[in-house]
Coordinates of C-alpha atoms and ligand atoms in Angstrom, one line a residue:
M122 CA 90.0 -167.2 82.5
C123 CA 89.6 -170.4 85.0
G124 CA 91.4 -170.8 88.4
I125 CA 93.0 -173.5 89.6
V126 CA 94.8 -174.5 93.4
G127 CA 96.2 -178.0 94.3
Y128 CA 97.8 -178.8 97.7
K129 CA 100.3 -181.3 99.0
G130 CA 100.9 -181.3 102.5
K131 CA 100.7 -181.9 106.2
S132 CA 97.2 -180.6 106.6
D133 CA 93.6 -180.8 105.3
A134 CA 93.7 -180.3 101.9
C135 CA 89.7 -180.1 101.6
G136 CA 89.6 -176.9 103.7
I137 CA 92.5 -175.3 102.1
L138 CA 91.4 -175.6 98.3
I139 CA 88.3 -174.8 99.4
D140 CA 89.3 -171.6 101.2
A141 CA 91.8 -170.7 97.9
L142 CA 88.6 -171.6 95.6
K143 CA 86.8 -169.0 97.8
R144 CA 89.1 -166.5 97.0
L145 CA 89.4 -166.6 93.7
E146 CA 85.4 -166.1 93.5
Y147 CA 85.9 -162.6 92.8
R148 CA 87.3 -163.3 89.0
G149 CA 83.5 -165.1 88.3
Y150 CA 83.3 -168.8 87.5
D151 CA 80.2 -170.9 86.3
S152 CA 81.4 -174.4 88.2
A153 CA 83.4 -175.7 90.6
G154 CA 84.9 -179.1 91.7
I155 CA 88.0 -180.9 93.9
A156 CA 89.7 -184.3 94.0
V157 CA 91.0 -185.3 97.1
W158 CA 93.8 -188.1 98.0
N159 CA 93.2 -190.6 100.4
K160 CA 94.8 -193.6 101.0
G161 CA 95.3 -194.7 97.0
K162 CA 91.4 -193.6 96.5
I163 CA 90.6 -189.9 94.8
E164 CA 87.1 -188.6 95.9
V165 CA 85.5 -185.8 93.4
A166 CA 83.1 -183.9 93.7
R167 CA 81.8 -181.1 90.6
Q168 CA 78.7 -179.3 90.5
K169 CA 77.8 -176.3 88.4
G170 CA 77.4 -173.2 90.7
K171 CA 79.3 -171.7 93.9
V172 CA 81.8 -172.5 96.3
D173 CA 79.7 -172.8 99.5
E174 CA 77.4 -175.8 97.7
L175 CA 80.9 -177.4 97.1
R176 CA 81.6 -177.0 100.3
K177 CA 78.6 -178.6 101.6
I178 CA 79.3 -181.7 99.2
V179 CA 82.7 -182.2 100.9
A180 CA 81.7 -181.4 104.3
D181 CA 79.0 -183.9 104.0
S182 CA 80.8 -186.6 103.1
S183 CA 84.0 -188.7 103.1
F184 CA 86.4 -186.2 101.8
A185 CA 89.7 -186.1 103.4
G186 CA 93.3 -186.5 102.3
K187 CA 96.4 -184.3 102.6
T188 CA 96.9 -184.0 98.8
G189 CA 94.2 -182.6 96.6
I190 CA 93.6 -180.2 93.8
A191 CA 90.6 -177.8 92.4
H192 CA 89.1 -175.7 90.3
T193 CA 86.7 -173.0 89.0
R194 CA 85.2 -172.7 85.9
W195 CA 84.4 -170.3 83.3
A196 CA 82.8 -172.3 80.5
T197 CA 84.3 -172.1 77.2
H198 CA 84.0 -175.3 75.4
G199 CA 80.7 -176.9 76.5
T200 CA 78.1 -175.3 78.4
P201 CA 78.2 -174.8 82.2
S202 CA 77.0 -178.4 84.0
E203 CA 78.2 -180.7 86.0
R204 CA 79.6 -182.8 83.6
N205 CA 81.7 -180.2 82.2
A206 CA 82.9 -179.0 85.5
H207 CA 86.6 -180.0 86.5
P208 CA 88.2 -182.2 87.9
H209 CA 87.8 -184.8 84.8
K210 CA 88.9 -187.9 85.3
A211 CA 90.1 -191.1 83.3
G212 CA 91.0 -194.1 84.8
D213 CA 92.6 -193.2 87.8
V214 CA 94.0 -190.1 86.7
V215 CA 92.3 -186.4 87.8
V216 CA 93.2 -183.4 86.1
V217 CA 92.1 -179.5 86.6
H218 CA 93.2 -177.5 83.6
N219 CA 93.1 -173.8 82.5
G220 CA 93.6 -172.6 79.0
I221 CA 92.5 -174.1 76.2
I222 CA 94.1 -177.6 74.1
E223 CA 93.8 -176.4 70.6
N224 CA 94.2 -180.3 69.0
Y225 CA 92.2 -181.6 71.2
I226 CA 89.9 -183.3 68.3
E227 CA 92.2 -184.8 66.7
L228 CA 93.6 -186.4 70.1
K229 CA 90.3 -187.2 71.3
D230 CA 89.7 -189.2 67.4
R231 CA 92.9 -190.6 68.1
L232 CA 92.2 -191.8 71.9
R233 CA 88.7 -193.1 70.7
K234 CA 89.5 -195.5 68.1
E235 CA 92.2 -197.1 71.4
G236 CA 88.8 -197.7 73.2
H237 CA 88.6 -194.3 75.5
K238 CA 85.6 -193.1 76.3
F239 CA 84.3 -189.5 76.5
L240 CA 81.8 -188.2 79.1
S241 CA 82.4 -184.6 78.7
D242 CA 82.0 -181.8 75.9
T243 CA 85.5 -179.9 77.3
D244 CA 88.9 -180.2 75.5
T245 CA 90.6 -181.0 79.0
E246 CA 89.1 -184.3 78.7
V247 CA 91.6 -185.4 76.5
I248 CA 94.2 -184.1 79.1
P249 CA 93.9 -187.6 81.8
H250 CA 92.9 -190.0 78.7
L251 CA 96.0 -189.1 77.1
I252 CA 98.7 -189.4 80.7
M253 CA 96.3 -193.0 81.5
S254 CA 97.2 -194.5 77.2
Y255 CA 100.7 -193.6 78.4
I256 CA 100.4 -195.3 81.7
K257 CA 98.9 -198.3 79.7
K258 CA 101.7 -199.0 77.9
G259 CA 103.9 -199.2 80.6
R260 CA 104.9 -195.5 81.2
D261 CA 105.5 -194.1 84.9
F262 CA 103.1 -191.1 85.7
V263 CA 105.5 -188.1 85.4
E264 CA 106.6 -190.3 82.3
A265 CA 103.4 -190.2 81.1
V266 CA 102.6 -186.7 81.8
R267 CA 105.8 -185.4 80.5
L268 CA 104.9 -187.6 77.1
S269 CA 100.9 -186.3 76.8
L270 CA 102.4 -182.4 77.3
K271 CA 104.6 -182.7 74.5
E272 CA 101.5 -183.6 72.5
L273 CA 99.4 -180.9 73.2
R274 CA 98.8 -177.5 71.1
G275 CA 97.4 -174.2 73.0
S276 CA 97.6 -173.2 76.4
Y277 CA 97.4 -175.3 79.8
A278 CA 98.3 -174.5 83.7
L279 CA 97.6 -177.8 85.1
G280 CA 97.4 -180.0 88.3
I281 CA 97.1 -183.6 88.1
I282 CA 97.3 -186.2 90.8
R283 CA 96.8 -190.3 90.6
E284 CA 95.3 -192.9 92.9
A285 CA 98.1 -195.1 92.3
D286 CA 100.6 -192.3 93.4
K287 CA 101.1 -190.2 96.1
M288 CA 102.6 -187.3 93.7
L289 CA 101.0 -184.0 92.5
I290 CA 102.0 -182.9 89.3
A291 CA 101.9 -179.2 88.0
A292 CA 102.9 -178.0 84.6
R293 CA 102.7 -174.3 82.6
K294 CA 102.4 -173.4 79.2
E295 CA 101.3 -169.8 78.2
S296 CA 98.6 -169.8 81.4
P297 CA 99.9 -168.3 84.6
L298 CA 100.6 -171.4 87.4
I299 CA 102.7 -170.4 90.5
V300 CA 104.2 -172.6 93.1
G301 CA 103.5 -171.6 96.9
V302 CA 106.2 -172.8 99.3
G303 CA 105.2 -173.4 102.5
N304 CA 106.9 -175.6 105.9
G305 CA 107.6 -179.1 104.2
E306 CA 104.2 -178.4 102.2
Y307 CA 103.4 -176.9 98.9
Y308 CA 100.6 -174.9 97.2
I309 CA 100.2 -174.6 93.1
A310 CA 97.5 -171.6 91.8
S311 CA 96.9 -170.1 88.8
D312 CA 96.5 -166.2 90.6
A313 CA 98.6 -165.3 94.1
P314 CA 95.7 -164.2 95.6
A315 CA 94.3 -168.1 96.1
I316 CA 97.4 -168.8 98.3
I317 CA 98.7 -165.6 99.5
N318 CA 97.4 -166.2 103.5
R319 CA 99.2 -169.5 103.3
T320 CA 102.9 -168.1 102.1
K321 CA 104.5 -165.2 100.5
R322 CA 107.3 -168.0 99.4
F323 CA 106.3 -168.3 95.6
I324 CA 108.2 -170.2 92.8
F325 CA 107.0 -168.9 89.2
L326 CA 106.8 -171.4 86.7
E327 CA 107.7 -170.8 83.1
D328 CA 106.3 -172.1 80.0
D329 CA 107.0 -175.7 79.7
D330 CA 107.9 -176.1 83.2
I331 CA 106.8 -179.4 84.9
A332 CA 106.8 -179.0 88.6
V333 CA 106.2 -182.5 90.6
F334 CA 105.3 -182.9 93.9
A335 CA 106.3 -185.8 96.5
E336 CA 106.5 -185.9 100.3
G337 CA 108.0 -182.7 101.3
T338 CA 109.8 -182.1 98.1
V339 CA 109.5 -180.6 94.8
K340 CA 111.5 -181.7 91.5
L341 CA 111.2 -179.3 88.5
I342 CA 111.9 -180.9 85.0
D343 CA 111.2 -179.4 81.6
L344 CA 109.0 -180.6 78.3
E345 CA 112.5 -183.2 77.5
G346 CA 112.9 -184.1 81.3
K347 CA 115.8 -182.3 82.2
A348 CA 116.1 -181.0 85.5
V349 CA 115.1 -176.9 85.7
K350 CA 115.7 -174.3 88.5
R351 CA 113.6 -171.9 89.6
E352 CA 114.3 -169.9 92.6
I353 CA 111.9 -169.0 95.4
R354 CA 110.7 -165.4 95.8
Q355 CA 110.1 -163.9 98.6
V356 CA 106.8 -161.8 98.0
Q357 CA 105.7 -158.9 100.3
W358 CA 102.6 -158.8 98.9
S359 CA 99.0 -157.7 100.9
D360 CA 96.2 -159.5 100.0
A361 CA 95.1 -156.8 98.2
M362 CA 98.6 -156.2 96.2
A363 CA 98.1 -159.8 95.2
E364 CA 94.9 -159.3 93.5
K365 CA 96.4 -156.4 91.3
G366 CA 99.6 -159.2 90.7
G367 CA 102.0 -156.6 92.6
F368 CA 101.5 -153.9 90.1
K369 CA 100.1 -150.5 91.8
H370 CA 96.6 -150.4 90.1
F371 CA 94.4 -153.1 88.9
M372 CA 94.7 -150.6 85.9
L373 CA 97.9 -151.0 85.1
K374 CA 97.6 -155.1 85.4
E375 CA 94.7 -155.5 83.0
I376 CA 96.7 -153.1 80.6
F377 CA 99.5 -155.5 81.3
E378 CA 97.2 -158.7 80.8
Q379 CA 96.6 -157.6 77.2
P380 CA 98.7 -159.7 75.3
R381 CA 97.4 -163.1 77.7
A382 CA 93.6 -161.6 77.4
I383 CA 93.6 -161.3 73.5
S384 CA 95.4 -164.9 73.4
E385 CA 92.3 -166.4 75.4
T386 CA 90.0 -164.9 72.9
L387 CA 91.6 -166.4 70.1
I388 CA 92.4 -169.7 71.2
G389 CA 89.9 -172.4 70.4
R390 CA 88.1 -170.2 67.8
V391 CA 90.9 -170.0 65.2
K392 CA 91.7 -172.7 63.0
E393 CA 94.5 -171.4 60.6
E394 CA 95.1 -174.3 58.6
K395 CA 91.9 -174.7 57.4
G396 CA 91.5 -171.1 57.2
Q397 CA 88.6 -170.5 59.4
V398 CA 86.8 -169.3 62.2
D399 CA 84.7 -170.9 65.2
F400 CA 82.2 -169.5 67.1
E401 CA 81.0 -172.8 68.6
E402 CA 79.1 -171.3 71.3
L403 CA 77.0 -168.9 68.5
K404 CA 73.6 -169.7 67.1
L405 CA 73.5 -167.7 63.8
P406 CA 70.5 -167.0 61.5
D407 CA 71.4 -166.8 58.0
L408 CA 73.8 -164.8 57.1
A409 CA 73.4 -164.9 53.4
K410 CA 70.4 -162.7 54.2
I411 CA 71.8 -159.9 56.4
K412 CA 72.0 -156.5 54.1
K413 CA 72.9 -154.1 57.3
I414 CA 75.0 -154.5 60.5
W415 CA 74.4 -152.3 63.6
M416 CA 76.5 -151.9 66.6
V417 CA 75.7 -150.6 69.4
A418 CA 77.5 -149.3 72.7
C419 CA 78.5 -147.0 75.2
G420 CA 81.7 -145.3 76.4
T421 CA 84.4 -147.7 75.4
S422 CA 82.7 -150.0 74.1
Y423 CA 81.0 -148.0 71.6
H424 CA 84.9 -147.1 70.2
A425 CA 85.1 -150.8 69.8
C426 CA 81.9 -150.8 67.5
M427 CA 83.1 -147.6 65.4
I428 CA 86.0 -149.9 64.6
G429 CA 84.0 -152.6 64.0
K430 CA 82.3 -150.4 61.1
H431 CA 85.5 -149.9 59.5
L432 CA 86.3 -154.4 59.8
F433 CA 83.0 -155.0 58.2
E434 CA 82.8 -152.6 56.0
S435 CA 86.1 -152.4 54.5
M436 CA 86.6 -156.6 54.5
L437 CA 83.1 -157.7 53.7
R438 CA 81.6 -154.7 52.1
I439 CA 78.4 -154.7 54.3
P440 CA 76.9 -151.5 55.6
V441 CA 77.2 -151.2 58.9
E442 CA 75.7 -148.1 61.1
T443 CA 77.2 -147.4 64.8
D444 CA 74.9 -145.8 67.5
I445 CA 75.5 -144.8 71.1
A446 CA 73.2 -146.9 73.1
S447 CA 71.5 -143.8 74.8
E448 CA 70.7 -142.2 71.2
F449 CA 69.5 -145.4 69.4
R450 CA 66.0 -146.1 70.5
Y451 CA 65.1 -142.7 70.4
R452 CA 65.5 -141.7 67.1
E453 CA 63.5 -144.5 65.6
P454 CA 66.1 -146.2 63.8
I455 CA 65.0 -147.6 60.5
L456 CA 65.1 -151.6 61.9
K457 CA 64.4 -154.1 58.7
E458 CA 63.6 -157.8 59.6
D459 CA 67.1 -159.0 58.1
D460 CA 69.3 -156.6 59.9
M461 CA 71.5 -157.3 62.7
L462 CA 72.2 -155.9 65.8
V463 CA 75.4 -156.4 67.5
L464 CA 75.6 -155.4 71.1
V465 CA 78.9 -154.6 72.9
S466 CA 79.4 -154.6 76.6
Q467 CA 82.5 -155.6 79.0
S468 CA 79.8 -156.2 81.7
G469 CA 76.8 -157.2 80.2
E470 CA 74.7 -155.0 82.2
T471 CA 74.8 -151.5 80.7
A472 CA 71.0 -150.1 80.8
D473 CA 71.0 -148.4 77.4
T474 CA 72.7 -151.2 75.8
I475 CA 70.0 -153.8 77.4
A476 CA 67.1 -150.8 76.2
A477 CA 68.6 -151.3 72.7
M478 CA 68.6 -155.3 72.7
K479 CA 65.1 -154.8 73.7
E480 CA 64.0 -152.0 71.0
G481 CA 65.8 -154.8 68.3
K482 CA 64.0 -157.6 69.6
K483 CA 60.4 -156.1 69.4
R484 CA 61.0 -154.9 65.6
G485 CA 62.2 -158.8 65.2
V486 CA 65.7 -158.3 64.2
Y487 CA 68.7 -160.8 65.1
T488 CA 70.4 -159.5 68.3
L489 CA 73.9 -161.0 69.0
S490 CA 75.7 -159.5 72.2
V491 CA 79.8 -159.0 72.5
C492 CA 80.5 -159.6 76.5
N493 CA 82.9 -160.2 79.2
V494 CA 80.7 -161.2 81.5
L495 CA 79.1 -164.7 81.8
G496 CA 75.5 -165.0 83.0
S497 CA 75.4 -161.2 82.3
T498 CA 71.3 -159.7 81.2
L499 CA 72.9 -158.8 77.7
A500 CA 74.7 -162.2 77.3
R501 CA 71.7 -164.4 78.5
D502 CA 69.0 -162.4 76.3
A503 CA 70.6 -161.6 73.4
D504 CA 69.9 -164.4 70.4
G505 CA 73.4 -165.2 70.2
V506 CA 76.1 -164.0 72.7
I507 CA 80.5 -164.1 71.8
F508 CA 82.3 -164.3 74.7
T509 CA 85.5 -161.9 74.8
H510 CA 87.5 -164.2 77.8
A511 CA 89.4 -161.0 78.8
G512 CA 88.8 -162.4 82.6
P513 CA 87.5 -159.6 85.1
E514 CA 88.0 -156.6 84.4
I515 CA 88.1 -154.5 87.6
G516 CA 89.6 -151.0 87.2
V517 CA 86.7 -148.9 86.1
A518 CA 88.5 -147.4 82.8
S519 CA 87.8 -150.1 80.3
T520 CA 91.8 -151.5 78.5
K521 CA 92.0 -155.1 78.1
A522 CA 87.7 -155.3 77.2
F523 CA 88.1 -153.0 74.3
T524 CA 90.9 -154.8 72.8
T525 CA 89.3 -158.2 72.8
Q526 CA 86.4 -156.4 72.1
I527 CA 88.1 -155.6 68.9
S528 CA 89.9 -159.3 68.6
V529 CA 86.2 -160.9 68.3
L530 CA 84.4 -158.3 66.1
F531 CA 87.6 -159.2 63.6
L532 CA 87.4 -162.8 64.2
F533 CA 83.3 -162.8 63.3
A534 CA 84.2 -160.5 60.4
L535 CA 86.6 -163.1 59.1
H536 CA 83.5 -165.9 60.1
M537 CA 81.5 -163.9 58.1
G538 CA 83.4 -163.1 55.2
K539 CA 84.3 -166.6 54.8
T540 CA 80.7 -168.0 55.4
L541 CA 79.3 -165.5 52.7
G542 CA 82.6 -166.8 50.1
R543 CA 83.8 -162.8 50.3
I544 CA 87.1 -163.4 51.8
S545 CA 88.8 -166.7 50.9
A546 CA 90.5 -169.5 52.8
S547 CA 93.6 -168.3 52.2
D548 CA 93.0 -164.7 53.2
V549 CA 91.3 -165.4 56.4
S550 CA 94.5 -167.7 57.3
G551 CA 96.5 -164.5 56.0
Y552 CA 94.2 -162.4 58.5
I553 CA 94.5 -165.0 61.1
N554 CA 98.2 -165.0 61.3
E555 CA 98.1 -161.2 61.6
I556 CA 96.2 -161.3 64.6
K557 CA 97.9 -164.0 66.2
Q558 CA 101.2 -162.3 66.0
V559 CA 99.1 -159.4 68.1
P560 CA 99.4 -160.2 71.8
H561 CA 103.4 -160.4 71.2
K562 CA 103.4 -156.9 69.3
I563 CA 101.6 -156.0 72.4
Q564 CA 104.0 -157.1 74.6
S565 CA 106.7 -155.3 72.9
I566 CA 104.9 -152.1 74.1
L567 CA 104.5 -153.1 77.2
D568 CA 108.4 -153.4 77.5
A569 CA 108.6 -150.2 76.8
S570 CA 105.8 -148.8 79.7
G571 CA 108.9 -147.1 81.4
L572 CA 109.2 -144.8 77.7
I573 CA 106.0 -144.0 77.8
E574 CA 106.0 -143.0 81.8
E575 CA 109.0 -140.4 80.9
V576 CA 106.8 -138.9 78.4
A577 CA 103.8 -139.0 80.8
R578 CA 106.0 -137.1 83.6
K579 CA 106.9 -134.6 80.7
Y580 CA 103.1 -133.7 80.4
M581 CA 101.3 -134.1 83.6
A582 CA 101.0 -130.7 83.9
Y583 CA 98.8 -129.2 80.9
R584 CA 95.4 -129.3 81.6
N585 CA 94.2 -129.8 78.0
F586 CA 95.1 -132.3 75.4
L587 CA 94.2 -132.7 72.0
Y588 CA 94.0 -136.1 69.9
L589 CA 94.2 -136.8 66.4
G590 CA 94.0 -139.3 64.3
R591 CA 92.3 -140.6 61.0
G592 CA 90.3 -144.1 59.7
V593 CA 90.4 -146.4 61.8
N594 CA 93.0 -145.0 64.3
Y595 CA 90.1 -142.3 64.8
P596 CA 88.4 -144.5 67.5
S597 CA 91.6 -145.6 68.6
V598 CA 92.2 -141.3 69.7
L599 CA 88.5 -141.3 71.2
E600 CA 89.8 -143.7 73.1
G601 CA 92.8 -142.4 74.4
A602 CA 91.3 -139.0 74.8
L603 CA 88.6 -141.0 77.0
K604 CA 91.0 -142.5 79.1
L605 CA 93.1 -139.4 79.9
K606 CA 90.2 -137.5 80.9
E607 CA 87.9 -140.5 83.1
I608 CA 91.3 -141.2 85.5
S609 CA 93.3 -137.8 85.4
Y610 CA 90.4 -135.6 85.0
I611 CA 92.7 -133.5 82.2
H612 CA 90.3 -132.2 79.6
A613 CA 91.1 -134.0 76.6
E614 CA 89.2 -133.8 73.6
A615 CA 89.3 -136.4 70.3
Y616 CA 88.9 -135.6 66.7
A617 CA 88.9 -137.4 62.9
A618 CA 92.4 -135.2 62.2
G619 CA 90.8 -133.9 58.8
E620 CA 88.3 -132.3 61.1
M621 CA 90.8 -130.1 63.0
K622 CA 91.4 -127.3 60.6
H623 CA 87.1 -126.8 60.8
G624 CA 87.2 -125.2 64.5
P625 CA 89.7 -127.4 67.1
I626 CA 93.0 -125.3 65.2
A627 CA 91.5 -122.0 67.4
L628 CA 92.7 -124.0 70.5
I629 CA 96.5 -124.6 69.0
D630 CA 99.1 -122.9 71.1
E631 CA 102.2 -123.6 73.1
N632 CA 100.2 -124.4 76.3
M633 CA 98.6 -127.8 73.8
P634 CA 99.9 -131.4 73.7
V635 CA 98.3 -132.8 70.9
V636 CA 98.2 -136.5 70.3
V637 CA 98.8 -137.9 66.8
V638 CA 98.3 -141.3 65.8
S639 CA 99.6 -141.4 61.9
P640 CA 101.0 -145.0 60.5
H641 CA 102.3 -145.5 57.2
D642 CA 98.7 -146.0 55.8
H643 CA 96.6 -144.6 53.0
T644 CA 96.4 -141.3 55.3
Y645 CA 100.0 -140.8 56.0
K646 CA 100.4 -137.7 53.9
K647 CA 96.9 -136.1 54.9
T648 CA 97.7 -136.4 58.8
C649 CA 101.9 -135.3 58.0
G650 CA 99.8 -132.1 56.6
N651 CA 97.9 -131.3 59.8
V652 CA 100.9 -132.5 62.1
E653 CA 102.3 -129.3 60.4
E654 CA 99.4 -127.1 61.3
V655 CA 100.2 -127.7 64.8
I656 CA 103.3 -127.0 64.6
S657 CA 103.2 -124.0 62.6
R658 CA 101.1 -122.7 65.6
R659 CA 103.6 -123.7 68.2
G660 CA 101.2 -127.0 69.5
R661 CA 103.6 -129.7 71.2
V662 CA 103.0 -132.8 69.3
L663 CA 103.3 -136.2 70.6
M664 CA 103.1 -138.7 67.6
L665 CA 102.4 -142.7 67.3
T666 CA 103.6 -143.7 64.4
D667 CA 105.0 -147.5 62.8
D668 CA 106.9 -145.7 60.5
P669 CA 110.1 -144.9 62.1
S670 CA 111.2 -143.0 59.4
H671 CA 108.0 -141.0 59.2
E672 CA 108.5 -137.6 57.7
M673 CA 108.1 -135.5 60.7
A674 CA 110.2 -137.7 63.1
D675 CA 112.6 -134.7 63.7
R676 CA 110.2 -132.0 63.7
V677 CA 107.5 -133.7 66.6
E678 CA 108.0 -133.3 70.3
T679 CA 107.8 -136.4 71.0
F680 CA 108.7 -139.8 68.7
F681 CA 107.1 -143.3 70.0
V682 CA 107.1 -146.1 67.2
L683 CA 104.4 -149.0 67.2
P684 CA 105.3 -152.3 65.6
R685 CA 103.5 -152.8 62.4
T686 CA 100.6 -154.5 61.5
I687 CA 97.5 -154.6 59.0
Y688 CA 95.3 -151.7 58.6
A689 CA 92.2 -153.4 60.2
L690 CA 94.8 -154.2 63.5
Q691 CA 96.2 -151.0 63.8
P692 CA 93.9 -150.0 66.8
I693 CA 94.4 -152.5 68.9
L694 CA 98.3 -151.2 68.8
S695 CA 97.7 -147.8 68.8
V696 CA 95.7 -147.6 71.9
V697 CA 98.1 -149.5 73.9
P698 CA 100.8 -146.5 74.3
L699 CA 97.7 -144.2 74.9
Q700 CA 96.2 -146.3 77.8
L701 CA 99.9 -146.2 79.7
L702 CA 100.0 -142.3 78.9
A703 CA 97.0 -141.8 80.3
Y704 CA 97.4 -144.4 83.3
H705 CA 101.1 -142.9 84.2
I706 CA 99.9 -139.1 83.9
A707 CA 97.1 -140.2 86.2
N708 CA 99.3 -142.1 88.9
F709 CA 101.7 -138.8 88.8
L710 CA 98.9 -136.7 89.8
G711 CA 98.3 -139.1 92.5
T712 CA 94.3 -139.6 91.3
D713 CA 92.6 -142.9 92.3
V714 CA 93.4 -144.8 89.3
D715 CA 90.6 -147.6 89.8
Q716 CA 87.5 -145.7 90.8
P717 CA 87.9 -142.2 89.5
R718 CA 85.5 -139.9 91.0
N719 CA 82.0 -139.8 89.4
L720 CA 82.2 -142.9 87.4
A721 CA 81.0 -146.8 88.1
K722 CA 82.1 -150.0 86.6
S723 CA 78.7 -151.1 85.5
V724 CA 76.1 -148.2 84.2
T725 CA 73.3 -149.6 85.0
V726 CA 70.7 -146.9 85.1
E727 CA 69.8 -145.2 81.9
Ligands
F6R954 C1 85.4 -146.2 80.1 C2 84.8 -147.3 80.3 C3 82.8 -146.9 79.8 C4 82.4 -148.5 79.2 C5 80.7 -147.9 79.3 C6 80.2 -149.1 79.0 O1 86.9 -146.6 80.5 O2 84.9 -148.3 80.7 O3 83.1 -145.9 79.0 O4 82.9 -148.6 78.1 O5 80.3 -147.5 80.4 O6 80.2 -150.4 79.7 P1 80.0 -151.9 78.7 O7 81.0 -151.7 78.2 O8 80.0 -152.7 80.7 O9 78.6 -151.9 78.9

């Protein structure tokens, strides 16, 4: 999740671009860079570290010009370093890129044979080289860019300039990019907050759009070179609203970002055709020696661990023990040298989870963290780290971090299963194919957000909720109940559905909404029995299922149909309507959704 900005106009590009990068700092980054066109020459500066350092370099040197591009990078391919920071240059073409090029290795091999030399470890560097290869074959700048884009697989938001041309070119595919329209000047940005202080007139580029900026004009074409029309929209966003992408709260924005966040988690790691999952960033011990895995975390991240246990045990037949981080070390866990300890944390700074990692290290086990925040303690100090790539999560209630954590655990299970020969390459390909469809399936749930809002209106006045689920959906109802209590302050309890008759059934009457997740899997019949018990006590059932003809469909009060997926991935889908339900109820009740009372985003005390 990098940040991109660009400018073509009448003013000093440097100041505008550095200011725009500063405004994206809240998203996090590890390096930054800038390129400015001046009378047929492009000056480039890039470095590991902060934008303020870049500002100093630019101020001290001969940077000047009215066209430029700039970037903040959050490392995916290659470590954070000056060499890997953007912009990347080949010949006289300079590029900044957000996204991941999946076929960069093939392209690099081909371009190397044509004599191109690569200086970085990034996927991005193939883009300027590819453009240069077309320029060398006699294509003009725009054509060279268009033909190159047609060869890229993966996702991109791009800003491109060239010494021999005065133009700025931008393009997008599955990675956001907007054009800001000023007075005879244009901006590009991956996120509106970067430029909202300069203009409120935007063109929202769509996939496969290419925008060509010349003196005071912009022309949009598609990948076939045909002109496309996009309207200029006037937004009324304040700075704060721009940060929320026009959503009322960060939490809602982050719920809606889940399709993209999961795509980013997958990109670069799944090699479907080879039936492989690749974690370049990971130094692993000998996986064949691992007899047991421990998964330890707090809160929402702990729920992801519970799902991880299901995945590893059912797909790999490796025993997994989960624990709440604040309990783990006090019960003197029997850790053995060949165990693996997986620590899951959005922030990477949760004190109890850090203490659990230290406990594991003290006892000599391999520690692996699953983190969202680069440079955080768990990311730095664990023996290995897998980043979730969810992008900054600002709402206190965790949403996209959770679904990307499940995605990472799923991918890691595939990686381990393939390495140990417990999952065949063709099964890995099948699993990869399933998870690749998840972002589209989540999108279809998000498209029904209005329906869930109506359901929320119907139930917002109740003060107690019960949530029931079985198997892999037990953690998802725990998560749904946690969301409701933390942002709406409504009491919500979740149970494994089979446990209901061991106590909680006493609570059920006409004032108790009961949220039930009941997909058509091996738990179906048993859950039907539980629903029957709730209905006969006049409880109000809200059912989520992937079976439109569920046998309880006509008997429950509210019925919501989820897209179908494999058992292992059901929680990623079933949790999304639960997040939305909690959000809309809290919003109707007028609570402080993004900063609920008594809660902190990162719990750094034990
Ligand atoms: C709930 C929530 C918390 C966190 C928990 C762990 O919405 O956000 O329960 O999941 O505090 O935080 P991380 O994942 O940062 O270790």
